[in-house]
Amino acid sequence: MLRGLICRSASAATAASRASAAARQVRLCSAQAGNFEHIKTRTEADGRVAVIELNRPKALNALCDKLMSEIGQALVTFEEDKTCAAIIITGSDRAFAAGADIKEMQDRTFQECYTMNMLGHWSRVAECRKPTIAAVNGYALGGGCELAMMCDIIYAGEKAKFGQPEIKLGTIPGAGGTQRLTRAIGKSKAMELVLTGRMLSAADAEKAGLVSRVVAVDQLLPEAVKLGVEISQQSKIAVALARDAVQASFEVPLTEGCRIEKRNFFTSFATNDQKEGMTAFVEKRDAKFTDS
């Protein structure tokens, strides 16, 4: 009787595991097929790099609630995909995202904003467990600039424009603009942009440290994919530990940040990839990481 109970439990566990795997595969196929209303999704480089393309062209990719929810759903799918190593978020040549959807929020009251935690689900981008790259062409204003800054790395086309123009609407940034912009370019420049609504050119954004690289408009996505492929060639465990340490620098004092870095550094020595990487270096060969 006990044996039968154990066998039935094991069978149930196996069935549940298969069902979970099947569900993950369905979500992955759905995301890759682009079954969304306001975004398009696909993979590049044999699945190693995922691309999420904002797709509200008539509204210059204005970030409505449903679009941001769809981004969150796509991120979950690609996080679960073991082949995917990096995720690109991009828009069109004309606009990465011209801002939040003002028509959607203009009549909301304080009580509604507070009780619904308006824009709260936007943080899903910053919480992504895999490296994210914002590939920005055209306008990245207001919520669009905030979305780009939630990503780990920003590449910009040479005609890109960044800014936080909420002050011109009688309000202020609400999805991290005052915080992430200040950390990226410093208090004085951030104050100038936030208090006037001025825009920053791609070249000036690179000089200020907001973006990593500026490239030709038609080379933006290929360069972002190339970056994603380069990241995919590293140990996924080491990449995760490194991201965790860098992100901590925005949240904690220097001493605590260094402690986190040291902890993650020590942690890497418990992995096979650290042994392989250092052995390959000594033997003067390319490392073959197994993400273990």
PDB file of N, CA and C in Angstrom, residues 27-80:
ATOM      1  N   ARG A  27       4.334  29.318 -23.384  1.00  0.00           N
ATOM      2  CA  ARG A  27       4.577  30.744 -23.183  1.00  0.00           C
ATOM      3  C   ARG A  27       5.700  31.230 -24.077  1.00  0.00           C
ATOM      4  N   LEU A  28       6.757  30.419 -24.201  1.00  0.00           N
ATOM      5  CA  LEU A  28       7.888  30.806 -25.039  1.00  0.00           C
ATOM      6  C   LEU A  28       7.464  30.905 -26.496  1.00  0.00           C
ATOM      7  N   CYS A  29       6.745  29.909 -26.981  1.00  0.00           N
ATOM      8  CA  CYS A  29       6.288  29.936 -28.375  1.00  0.00           C
ATOM      9  C   CYS A  29       5.355  31.123 -28.608  1.00  0.00           C
ATOM     10  N   SER A  30       4.515  31.397 -27.617  1.00  0.00           N
ATOM     11  CA  SER A  30       3.593  32.523 -27.728  1.00  0.00           C
ATOM     12  C   SER A  30       4.355  33.829 -27.819  1.00  0.00           C
ATOM     13  N   ALA A  31       5.374  33.998 -26.976  1.00  0.00           N
ATOM     14  CA  ALA A  31       6.160  35.238 -26.992  1.00  0.00           C
ATOM     15  C   ALA A  31       6.917  35.380 -28.301  1.00  0.00           C
ATOM     16  N   GLN A  32       7.520  34.284 -28.758  1.00  0.00           N
ATOM     17  CA  GLN A  32       8.290  34.339 -29.994  1.00  0.00           C
ATOM     18  C   GLN A  32       7.383  34.593 -31.199  1.00  0.00           C
ATOM     19  N   ALA A  33       6.148  34.136 -31.102  1.00  0.00           N
ATOM     20  CA  ALA A  33       5.214  34.366 -32.202  1.00  0.00           C
ATOM     21  C   ALA A  33       4.672  35.789 -32.192  1.00  0.00           C
ATOM     22  N   GLY A  34       4.909  36.499 -31.087  1.00  0.00           N
ATOM     23  CA  GLY A  34       4.478  37.882 -31.016  1.00  0.00           C
ATOM     24  C   GLY A  34       2.988  38.031 -30.785  1.00  0.00           C
ATOM     25  N   ASN A  35       2.424  37.192 -29.916  1.00  0.00           N
ATOM     26  CA  ASN A  35       0.987  37.230 -29.665  1.00  0.00           C
ATOM     27  C   ASN A  35       0.627  38.328 -28.662  1.00  0.00           C
ATOM     28  N   PHE A  36       0.928  39.549 -29.009  1.00  0.00           N
ATOM     29  CA  PHE A  36       0.634  40.696 -28.163  1.00  0.00           C
ATOM     30  C   PHE A  36       0.001  41.790 -29.019  1.00  0.00           C
ATOM     31  N   GLU A  37      -0.636  42.731 -28.357  1.00  0.00           N
ATOM     32  CA  GLU A  37      -1.288  43.823 -29.076  1.00  0.00           C
ATOM     33  C   GLU A  37      -0.352  44.999 -29.316  1.00  0.00           C
ATOM     34  N   HIS A  38       0.492  45.316 -28.326  1.00  0.00           N
ATOM     35  CA  HIS A  38       1.288  46.543 -28.390  1.00  0.00           C
ATOM     36  C   HIS A  38       2.797  46.324 -28.466  1.00  0.00           C
ATOM     37  N   ILE A  39       3.238  45.083 -28.501  1.00  0.00           N
ATOM     38  CA  ILE A  39       4.664  44.801 -28.669  1.00  0.00           C
ATOM     39  C   ILE A  39       4.841  43.656 -29.654  1.00  0.00           C
ATOM     40  N   LYS A  40       6.025  43.571 -30.226  1.00  0.00           N
ATOM     41  CA  LYS A  40       6.411  42.431 -31.050  1.00  0.00           C
ATOM     42  C   LYS A  40       7.621  41.788 -30.389  1.00  0.00           C
ATOM     43  N   THR A  41       7.689  40.477 -30.426  1.00  0.00           N
ATOM     44  CA  THR A  41       8.825  39.787 -29.824  1.00  0.00           C
ATOM     45  C   THR A  41       9.420  38.778 -30.797  1.00  0.00           C
ATOM     46  N   ARG A  42      10.706  38.562 -30.660  1.00  0.00           N
ATOM     47  CA  ARG A  42      11.391  37.561 -31.472  1.00  0.00           C
ATOM     48  C   ARG A  42      12.739  37.269 -30.816  1.00  0.00           C
ATOM     49  N   THR A  43      13.454  36.301 -31.342  1.00  0.00           N
ATOM     50  CA  THR A  43      14.800  36.010 -30.861  1.00  0.00           C
ATOM     51  C   THR A  43      15.791  36.107 -32.011  1.00  0.00           C
ATOM     52  N   GLU A  44      17.014  36.414 -31.663  1.00  0.00           N
ATOM     53  CA  GLU A  44      18.115  36.507 -32.624  1.00  0.00           C
ATOM     54  C   GLU A  44      19.255  35.606 -32.162  1.00  0.00           C
ATOM     55  N   ALA A  45      20.207  35.377 -33.051  1.00  0.00           N
ATOM     56  CA  ALA A  45      21.426  34.628 -32.714  1.00  0.00           C
ATOM     57  C   ALA A  45      21.100  33.268 -32.095  1.00  0.00           C
ATOM     58  N   ASP A  46      20.293  32.493 -32.809  1.00  0.00           N
ATOM     59  CA  ASP A  46      19.933  31.142 -32.360  1.00  0.00           C
ATOM     60  C   ASP A  46      19.269  31.141 -30.990  1.00  0.00           C
ATOM     61  N   GLY A  47      18.504  32.171 -30.724  1.00  0.00           N
ATOM     62  CA  GLY A  47      17.748  32.219 -29.472  1.00  0.00           C
ATOM     63  C   GLY A  47      18.487  32.809 -28.300  1.00  0.00           C
ATOM     64  N   ARG A  48      19.743  33.198 -28.503  1.00  0.00           N
ATOM     65  CA  ARG A  48      20.529  33.709 -27.367  1.00  0.00           C
ATOM     66  C   ARG A  48      20.155  35.134 -26.986  1.00  0.00           C
ATOM     67  N   VAL A  49      19.580  35.882 -27.928  1.00  0.00           N
ATOM     68  CA  VAL A  49      19.202  37.269 -27.674  1.00  0.00           C
ATOM     69  C   VAL A  49      17.734  37.458 -28.018  1.00  0.00           C
ATOM     70  N   ALA A  50      16.960  37.941 -27.062  1.00  0.00           N
ATOM     71  CA  ALA A  50      15.536  38.214 -27.290  1.00  0.00           C
ATOM     72  C   ALA A  50      15.356  39.691 -27.608  1.00  0.00           C
ATOM     73  N   VAL A  51      14.375  39.987 -28.450  1.00  0.00           N
ATOM     74  CA  VAL A  51      14.069  41.375 -28.816  1.00  0.00           C
ATOM     75  C   VAL A  51      12.605  41.650 -28.517  1.00  0.00           C
ATOM     76  N   ILE A  52      12.351  42.684 -27.733  1.00  0.00           N
ATOM     77  CA  ILE A  52      10.998  43.163 -27.463  1.00  0.00           C
ATOM     78  C   ILE A  52      10.875  44.528 -28.136  1.00  0.00           C
ATOM     79  N   GLU A  53      10.020  44.615 -29.130  1.00  0.00           N
ATOM     80  CA  GLU A  53       9.853  45.850 -29.903  1.00  0.00           C
ATOM     81  C   GLU A  53       8.519  46.513 -29.571  1.00  0.00           C
ATOM     82  N   LEU A  54       8.566  47.733 -29.085  1.00  0.00           N
ATOM     83  CA  LEU A  54       7.341  48.468 -28.798  1.00  0.00           C
ATOM     84  C   LEU A  54       6.625  48.755 -30.117  1.00  0.00           C
ATOM     85  N   ASN A  55       5.300  48.608 -30.118  1.00  0.00           N
ATOM     86  CA  ASN A  55       4.574  48.662 -31.402  1.00  0.00           C
ATOM     87  C   ASN A  55       3.247  49.413 -31.266  1.00  0.00           C
ATOM     88  N   ARG A  56       3.358  50.710 -30.977  1.00  0.00           N
ATOM     89  CA  ARG A  56       2.190  51.605 -31.044  1.00  0.00           C
ATOM     90  C   ARG A  56       2.584  52.791 -31.926  1.00  0.00           C
ATOM     91  N   PRO A  57       2.783  52.564 -33.215  1.00  0.00           N
ATOM     92  CA  PRO A  57       3.343  53.602 -34.088  1.00  0.00           C
ATOM     93  C   PRO A  57       2.529  54.881 -34.160  1.00  0.00           C
ATOM     94  N   LYS A  58       1.199  54.769 -34.121  1.00  0.00           N
ATOM     95  CA  LYS A  58       0.372  55.978 -34.220  1.00  0.00           C
ATOM     96  C   LYS A  58       0.480  56.852 -32.981  1.00  0.00           C
ATOM     97  N   ALA A  59       0.869  56.254 -31.870  1.00  0.00           N
ATOM     98  CA  ALA A  59       1.007  56.996 -30.611  1.00  0.00           C
ATOM     99  C   ALA A  59       2.476  57.203 -30.248  1.00  0.00           C
ATOM    100  N   LEU A  60       3.378  57.027 -31.219  1.00  0.00           N
ATOM    101  CA  LEU A  60       4.824  57.141 -30.966  1.00  0.00           C
ATOM    102  C   LEU A  60       5.251  56.255 -29.803  1.00  0.00           C
ATOM    103  N   ASN A  61       4.646  55.061 -29.751  1.00  0.00           N
ATOM    104  CA  ASN A  61       4.958  54.069 -28.716  1.00  0.00           C
ATOM    105  C   ASN A  61       4.704  54.580 -27.303  1.00  0.00           C
ATOM    106  N   ALA A  62       3.680  55.409 -27.143  1.00  0.00           N
ATOM    107  CA  ALA A  62       3.302  55.865 -25.805  1.00  0.00           C
ATOM    108  C   ALA A  62       3.031  54.651 -24.917  1.00  0.00           C
ATOM    109  N   LEU A  63       3.501  54.729 -23.682  1.00  0.00           N
ATOM    110  CA  LEU A  63       3.496  53.572 -22.793  1.00  0.00           C
ATOM    111  C   LEU A  63       2.187  53.486 -22.003  1.00  0.00           C
ATOM    112  N   CYS A  64       1.219  52.803 -22.562  1.00  0.00           N
ATOM    113  CA  CYS A  64      -0.048  52.590 -21.862  1.00  0.00           C
ATOM    114  C   CYS A  64       0.118  51.411 -20.896  1.00  0.00           C
ATOM    115  N   ASP A  65      -0.865  51.241 -20.022  1.00  0.00           N
ATOM    116  CA  ASP A  65      -0.793  50.173 -19.023  1.00  0.00           C
ATOM    117  C   ASP A  65      -0.664  48.798 -19.676  1.00  0.00           C
ATOM    118  N   LYS A  66      -1.444  48.573 -20.741  1.00  0.00           N
ATOM    119  CA  LYS A  66      -1.416  47.248 -21.365  1.00  0.00           C
ATOM    120  C   LYS A  66      -0.071  46.967 -22.012  1.00  0.00           C
ATOM    121  N   LEU A  67       0.543  47.969 -22.646  1.00  0.00           N
ATOM    122  CA  LEU A  67       1.857  47.769 -23.255  1.00  0.00           C
ATOM    123  C   LEU A  67       2.879  47.365 -22.195  1.00  0.00           C
ATOM    124  N   MET A  68       2.873  48.068 -21.064  1.00  0.00           N
ATOM    125  CA  MET A  68       3.846  47.746 -20.015  1.00  0.00           C
ATOM    126  C   MET A  68       3.577  46.374 -19.406  1.00  0.00           C
ATOM    127  N   SER A  69       2.308  45.996 -19.322  1.00  0.00           N
ATOM    128  CA  SER A  69       1.981  44.654 -18.828  1.00  0.00           C
ATOM    129  C   SER A  69       2.471  43.588 -19.798  1.00  0.00           C
ATOM    130  N   GLU A  70       2.361  43.876 -21.095  1.00  0.00           N
ATOM    131  CA  GLU A  70       2.846  42.920 -22.093  1.00  0.00           C
ATOM    132  C   GLU A  70       4.352  42.787 -22.042  1.00  0.00           C
ATOM    133  N   ILE A  71       5.061  43.885 -21.806  1.00  0.00           N
ATOM    134  CA  ILE A  71       6.511  43.797 -21.639  1.00  0.00           C
ATOM    135  C   ILE A  71       6.839  42.887 -20.461  1.00  0.00           C
ATOM    136  N   GLY A  72       6.109  43.054 -19.364  1.00  0.00           N
ATOM    137  CA  GLY A  72       6.336  42.201 -18.199  1.00  0.00           C
ATOM    138  C   GLY A  72       6.111  40.737 -18.507  1.00  0.00           C
ATOM    139  N   GLN A  73       5.072  40.436 -19.254  1.00  0.00           N
ATOM    140  CA  GLN A  73       4.788  39.042 -19.630  1.00  0.00           C
ATOM    141  C   GLN A  73       5.909  38.478 -20.502  1.00  0.00           C
ATOM    142  N   ALA A  74       6.377  39.275 -21.450  1.00  0.00           N
ATOM    143  CA  ALA A  74       7.456  38.816 -22.333  1.00  0.00           C
ATOM    144  C   ALA A  74       8.744  38.592 -21.549  1.00  0.00           C
ATOM    145  N   LEU A  75       9.016  39.465 -20.593  1.00  0.00           N
ATOM    146  CA  LEU A  75      10.219  39.311 -19.777  1.00  0.00           C
ATOM    147  C   LEU A  75      10.188  38.008 -18.992  1.00  0.00           C
ATOM    148  N   VAL A  76       9.041  37.674 -18.423  1.00  0.00           N
ATOM    149  CA  VAL A  76       8.908  36.426 -17.681  1.00  0.00           C
ATOM    150  C   VAL A  76       9.215  35.236 -18.586  1.00  0.00           C
ATOM    151  N   THR A  77       8.678  35.263 -19.798  1.00  0.00           N
ATOM    152  CA  THR A  77       8.900  34.173 -20.742  1.00  0.00           C
ATOM    153  C   THR A  77      10.374  34.018 -21.079  1.00  0.00           C
ATOM    154  N   PHE A  78      11.039  35.134 -21.389  1.00  0.00           N
ATOM    155  CA  PHE A  78      12.442  35.045 -21.785  1.00  0.00           C
ATOM    156  C   PHE A  78      13.360  34.762 -20.594  1.00  0.00           C
ATOM    157  N   GLU A  79      12.939  35.140 -19.401  1.00  0.00           N
ATOM    158  CA  GLU A  79      13.707  34.777 -18.208  1.00  0.00           C
ATOM    159  C   GLU A  79      13.713  33.257 -18.020  1.00  0.00           C
ATOM    160  N   GLU A  80      12.609  32.620 -18.349  1.00  0.00           N
ATOM    161  CA  GLU A  80      12.496  31.167 -18.180  1.00  0.00           C
ATOM    162  C   GLU A  80      13.164  30.386 -19.310  1.00  0.00           C
TER     163      GLU A  80
END
